[in-house]
Amino acid sequence: MENLYHQTNKMLQEVQSQMGRIERAKSDEVHLVENEIQTRIDQITSNVERLEIMVNKEPPTRRQNAKLRVDQLKYDCRHVQAAMRNIQHRRYTREQEEKDREALLSRKFTTNEPDTSIMIDAALQHNTSLNSAHRGIDDLLGSGSAILGGLRDQRSALKGVHRKVLDIASSLGLSNVVMRMTEKREIGRASCRERV
């Protein structure tokens, strides 16, 4: 297990150091470099899966430490995979922007041509979606504030009713002991409701 762990860790460090090659590679070499790095990432993932199986075969005294090390390798592998996807996404976006720029620059515009509009539907739809989400959040905040205000009003009204009941009870001549027992019962119910 130790040999496989050290081999996998070394491969992971090599892949991390080679990630910059993708950014510096020429456009015709990018796919080759990406495929090479992706192959190594797949091999690292396979090794990590084998290490996870081997961890359970370790003696109990070393199992916890071995599991922590394998979990760290797994986390690092996921981090490298995410970085690879991020680099690929940036490259795809850059290539698409270059194609769009070339298409726009090569387009011939004439006066009063019916097809001179530039396609901005996606950006407009994105902006509309953001505005509707913003309004939805504002509505949620407003309704939450109204609910809290209503609860405050109910609380003050219930406090007033509670005072009136105590005043009536004292005017009827109920003893202080009975009134204290009633108050303790109400406090107990309130604390039970708060827990729920």
Tab-separated table of C-alpha atoms in Angstrom:
chain	number	residue	atom	x	y	z
A	1	MET	CA	0.000	0.000	0.000
A	2	GLU	CA	2.832	2.406	0.838
A	3	ASN	CA	4.401	2.038	-2.617
A	4	LEU	CA	1.089	2.652	-4.385
A	5	TYR	CA	0.381	5.655	-2.142
A	6	HIS	CA	3.767	7.255	-2.841
A	7	GLN	CA	3.509	6.484	-6.565
A	8	THR	CA	0.024	8.036	-6.743
A	9	ASN	CA	1.092	11.079	-4.735
A	10	LYS	CA	4.074	11.594	-7.061
A	11	MET	CA	1.831	11.298	-10.130
A	12	LEU	CA	-0.583	13.814	-8.621
A	13	GLN	CA	2.204	16.330	-8.050
A	14	GLU	CA	3.443	15.831	-11.611
A	15	VAL	CA	-0.046	16.445	-13.005
A	16	GLN	CA	-0.393	19.599	-10.923
A	17	SER	CA	2.902	20.895	-12.274
A	18	GLN	CA	1.886	20.048	-15.876
A	19	MET	CA	-1.447	21.907	-15.723
A	20	GLY	CA	0.277	25.090	-16.875
A	21	ARG	CA	1.362	23.338	-20.084
A	22	ILE	CA	-2.219	23.465	-21.346
A	23	GLU	CA	-2.304	27.259	-21.142
A	24	ARG	CA	1.050	27.587	-22.913
A	25	ALA	CA	0.405	24.940	-25.581
A	26	LYS	CA	-0.243	25.910	-29.167
A	27	SER	CA	-3.746	25.437	-30.495
A	28	ASP	CA	-2.848	22.276	-32.433
A	29	GLU	CA	-1.078	20.714	-29.402
A	30	VAL	CA	-3.695	21.537	-26.754
A	31	HIS	CA	-5.749	18.402	-27.324
A	32	LEU	CA	-2.699	16.160	-27.075
A	33	VAL	CA	-1.586	17.753	-23.806
A	34	GLU	CA	-5.128	17.567	-22.402
A	35	ASN	CA	-5.441	13.894	-23.356
A	36	GLU	CA	-2.103	13.100	-21.742
A	37	ILE	CA	-3.032	14.855	-18.503
A	38	GLN	CA	-6.529	13.322	-18.511
A	39	THR	CA	-5.011	9.837	-18.894
A	40	ARG	CA	-2.809	10.449	-15.876
A	41	ILE	CA	-5.783	11.777	-13.869
A	42	ASP	CA	-7.749	8.627	-14.749
A	43	GLN	CA	-4.819	6.501	-13.595
A	44	ILE	CA	-4.618	8.481	-10.332
A	45	THR	CA	-8.362	7.978	-9.794
A	46	SER	CA	-7.961	4.250	-10.355
A	47	ASN	CA	-5.074	4.121	-7.864
A	48	VAL	CA	-7.087	6.048	-5.274
A	49	GLU	CA	-9.943	3.552	-5.634
A	50	ARG	CA	-7.503	0.671	-5.115
A	51	LEU	CA	-6.044	2.467	-2.077
A	52	GLU	CA	-9.518	2.856	-0.584
A	53	ILE	CA	-9.935	-0.920	-0.774
A	54	MET	CA	-6.479	-1.505	0.694
A	55	VAL	CA	-7.147	0.817	3.646
A	56	ASN	CA	-9.691	-1.627	5.028
A	57	LYS	CA	-7.060	-4.375	4.966
A	58	GLU	CA	-4.627	-2.376	7.101
A	59	PRO	CA	-4.160	-3.292	10.785
A	60	PRO	CA	-6.514	-1.337	13.071
A	61	THR	CA	-3.666	0.667	14.582
A	62	ARG	CA	-2.629	2.079	11.182
A	63	ARG	CA	-6.040	2.151	9.501
A	64	GLN	CA	-7.090	5.638	10.680
A	65	ASN	CA	-3.848	7.265	9.554
A	66	ALA	CA	-3.947	5.431	6.225
A	67	LYS	CA	-7.579	6.462	5.678
A	68	LEU	CA	-6.712	10.127	6.304
A	69	ARG	CA	-3.888	9.967	3.779
A	70	VAL	CA	-6.076	8.288	1.149
A	71	ASP	CA	-8.868	10.815	1.773
A	72	GLN	CA	-6.359	13.633	1.251
A	73	LEU	CA	-5.266	12.020	-2.034
A	74	LYS	CA	-8.908	11.711	-3.104
A	75	TYR	CA	-9.521	15.391	-2.272
A	76	ASP	CA	-6.414	16.454	-4.200
A	77	CYS	CA	-7.504	14.311	-7.166
A	78	ARG	CA	-10.944	15.941	-7.211
A	79	HIS	CA	-9.278	19.351	-7.002
A	80	VAL	CA	-7.086	18.536	-10.019
A	81	GLN	CA	-10.111	17.244	-11.962
A	82	ALA	CA	-12.011	20.454	-11.211
A	83	ALA	CA	-9.008	22.546	-12.282
A	84	MET	CA	-8.806	20.546	-15.523
A	85	ARG	CA	-12.503	21.115	-16.248
A	86	ASN	CA	-12.059	24.816	-15.482
A	87	ILE	CA	-9.108	25.109	-17.876
A	88	GLN	CA	-11.044	23.274	-20.610
A	89	HIS	CA	-14.089	25.489	-20.078
A	90	ARG	CA	-11.967	28.647	-20.353
A	91	ARG	CA	-10.374	27.333	-23.550
A	92	TYR	CA	-13.752	26.430	-25.083
A	93	THR	CA	-15.117	29.862	-24.161
A	94	ARG	CA	-12.062	31.598	-25.624
A	95	GLU	CA	-12.346	29.596	-28.868
A	96	GLN	CA	-16.069	30.374	-29.139
A	97	GLU	CA	-15.401	34.076	-28.569
A	98	GLU	CA	-12.773	34.045	-31.296
A	99	LYS	CA	-15.199	32.352	-33.715
A	100	ASP	CA	-17.934	34.859	-32.867
A	101	ARG	CA	-15.510	37.764	-33.296
A	102	GLU	CA	-14.383	36.456	-36.689
A	103	ALA	CA	-17.996	35.933	-37.775
A	104	LEU	CA	-18.900	39.459	-36.731
A	105	LEU	CA	-15.871	41.018	-38.394
A	106	SER	CA	-16.365	39.100	-41.632
A	107	ARG	CA	-20.034	40.026	-41.883
A	108	LYS	CA	-20.896	42.619	-44.498
A	109	PHE	CA	-23.419	45.230	-43.417
A	110	THR	CA	-25.376	47.345	-45.875
A	111	THR	CA	-27.845	50.124	-45.240
A	112	ASN	CA	-31.440	49.128	-44.615
A	113	GLU	CA	-30.600	45.469	-44.686
A	114	PRO	CA	-33.366	43.590	-42.835
A	115	ASP	CA	-30.869	41.215	-41.213
A	116	THR	CA	-28.470	43.702	-39.559
A	117	SER	CA	-29.389	42.839	-35.979
A	118	ILE	CA	-26.720	41.324	-33.791
A	119	MET	CA	-27.865	38.320	-31.802
A	120	ILE	CA	-28.122	39.390	-28.155
A	121	ASP	CA	-31.082	37.215	-27.209
A	122	ALA	CA	-29.071	35.096	-24.789
A	123	ALA	CA	-27.753	38.134	-22.907
A	124	LEU	CA	-31.215	39.706	-22.850
A	125	GLN	CA	-32.783	36.500	-21.553
A	126	HIS	CA	-30.058	36.209	-18.900
A	127	ASN	CA	-30.674	39.790	-17.781
A	128	THR	CA	-34.440	39.214	-17.647
A	129	SER	CA	-33.944	36.063	-15.569
A	130	LEU	CA	-31.660	37.910	-13.156
A	131	ASN	CA	-34.181	40.728	-12.757
A	132	SER	CA	-37.043	38.309	-12.085
A	133	ALA	CA	-34.926	36.437	-9.537
A	134	HIS	CA	-34.084	39.758	-7.881
A	135	ARG	CA	-37.779	40.660	-7.677
A	136	GLY	CA	-38.561	37.208	-6.288
A	137	ILE	CA	-35.976	37.631	-3.521
A	138	ASP	CA	-37.374	41.083	-2.721
A	139	ASP	CA	-40.877	39.594	-2.488
A	140	LEU	CA	-39.635	36.845	-0.176
A	141	LEU	CA	-37.889	39.366	2.060
A	142	GLY	CA	-40.984	41.561	2.141
A	143	SER	CA	-43.298	38.686	3.052
A	144	GLY	CA	-40.849	37.500	5.731
A	145	SER	CA	-40.739	40.983	7.212
A	146	ALA	CA	-44.553	41.158	7.199
A	147	ILE	CA	-44.784	37.774	8.935
A	148	LEU	CA	-42.324	38.859	11.612
A	149	GLY	CA	-44.268	42.095	12.136
A	150	GLY	CA	-47.489	40.118	12.512
A	151	LEU	CA	-45.874	37.826	15.057
A	152	ARG	CA	-44.655	40.848	17.065
A	153	ASP	CA	-48.170	42.301	17.061
A	154	GLN	CA	-49.636	38.987	18.204
A	155	ARG	CA	-47.048	38.763	20.958
A	156	SER	CA	-47.867	42.207	22.305
A	157	ALA	CA	-51.603	41.452	22.094
A	158	LEU	CA	-51.137	38.181	23.973
A	159	LYS	CA	-49.074	39.939	26.639
A	160	GLY	CA	-51.918	42.409	27.101
A	161	VAL	CA	-54.439	39.570	27.400
A	162	HIS	CA	-52.167	37.824	29.902
A	163	ARG	CA	-51.979	40.974	32.058
A	164	LYS	CA	-55.754	41.370	31.949
A	165	VAL	CA	-56.308	37.742	32.973
A	166	LEU	CA	-53.933	38.209	35.907
A	167	ASP	CA	-55.721	41.422	36.906
A	168	ILE	CA	-59.102	39.689	36.763
A	169	ALA	CA	-57.752	36.735	38.751
A	170	SER	CA	-56.367	39.017	41.420
A	171	SER	CA	-59.615	40.977	41.617
A	172	LEU	CA	-61.529	37.712	42.009
A	173	GLY	CA	-59.356	36.919	44.978
A	174	LEU	CA	-57.349	33.989	43.690
A	175	SER	CA	-54.362	33.356	45.865
A	176	ASN	CA	-50.859	34.267	44.783
A	177	VAL	CA	-49.872	30.575	44.880
A	178	VAL	CA	-52.487	29.623	42.258
A	179	MET	CA	-51.428	32.569	40.061
A	180	ARG	CA	-47.725	31.581	40.300
A	181	MET	CA	-48.544	27.968	39.389
A	182	THR	CA	-50.470	29.201	36.350
A	183	GLU	CA	-47.561	31.418	35.270
A	184	LYS	CA	-45.056	28.538	35.680
A	185	ARG	CA	-47.265	26.294	33.571
A	186	GLU	CA	-47.405	28.946	30.825
A	187	ILE	CA	-43.627	29.407	30.936
A	188	GLY	CA	-43.174	25.627	30.642
A	189	ARG	CA	-45.502	25.476	27.641
A	190	ALA	CA	-43.709	28.380	25.984
A	191	SER	CA	-40.310	26.719	26.421
A	192	CYS	CA	-41.694	23.447	24.997
A	193	ARG	CA	-43.024	25.324	21.946
A	194	GLU	CA	-39.651	26.991	21.421
A	195	ARG	CA	-37.902	23.622	21.453
A	196	VAL	CA	-40.269	22.269	18.816
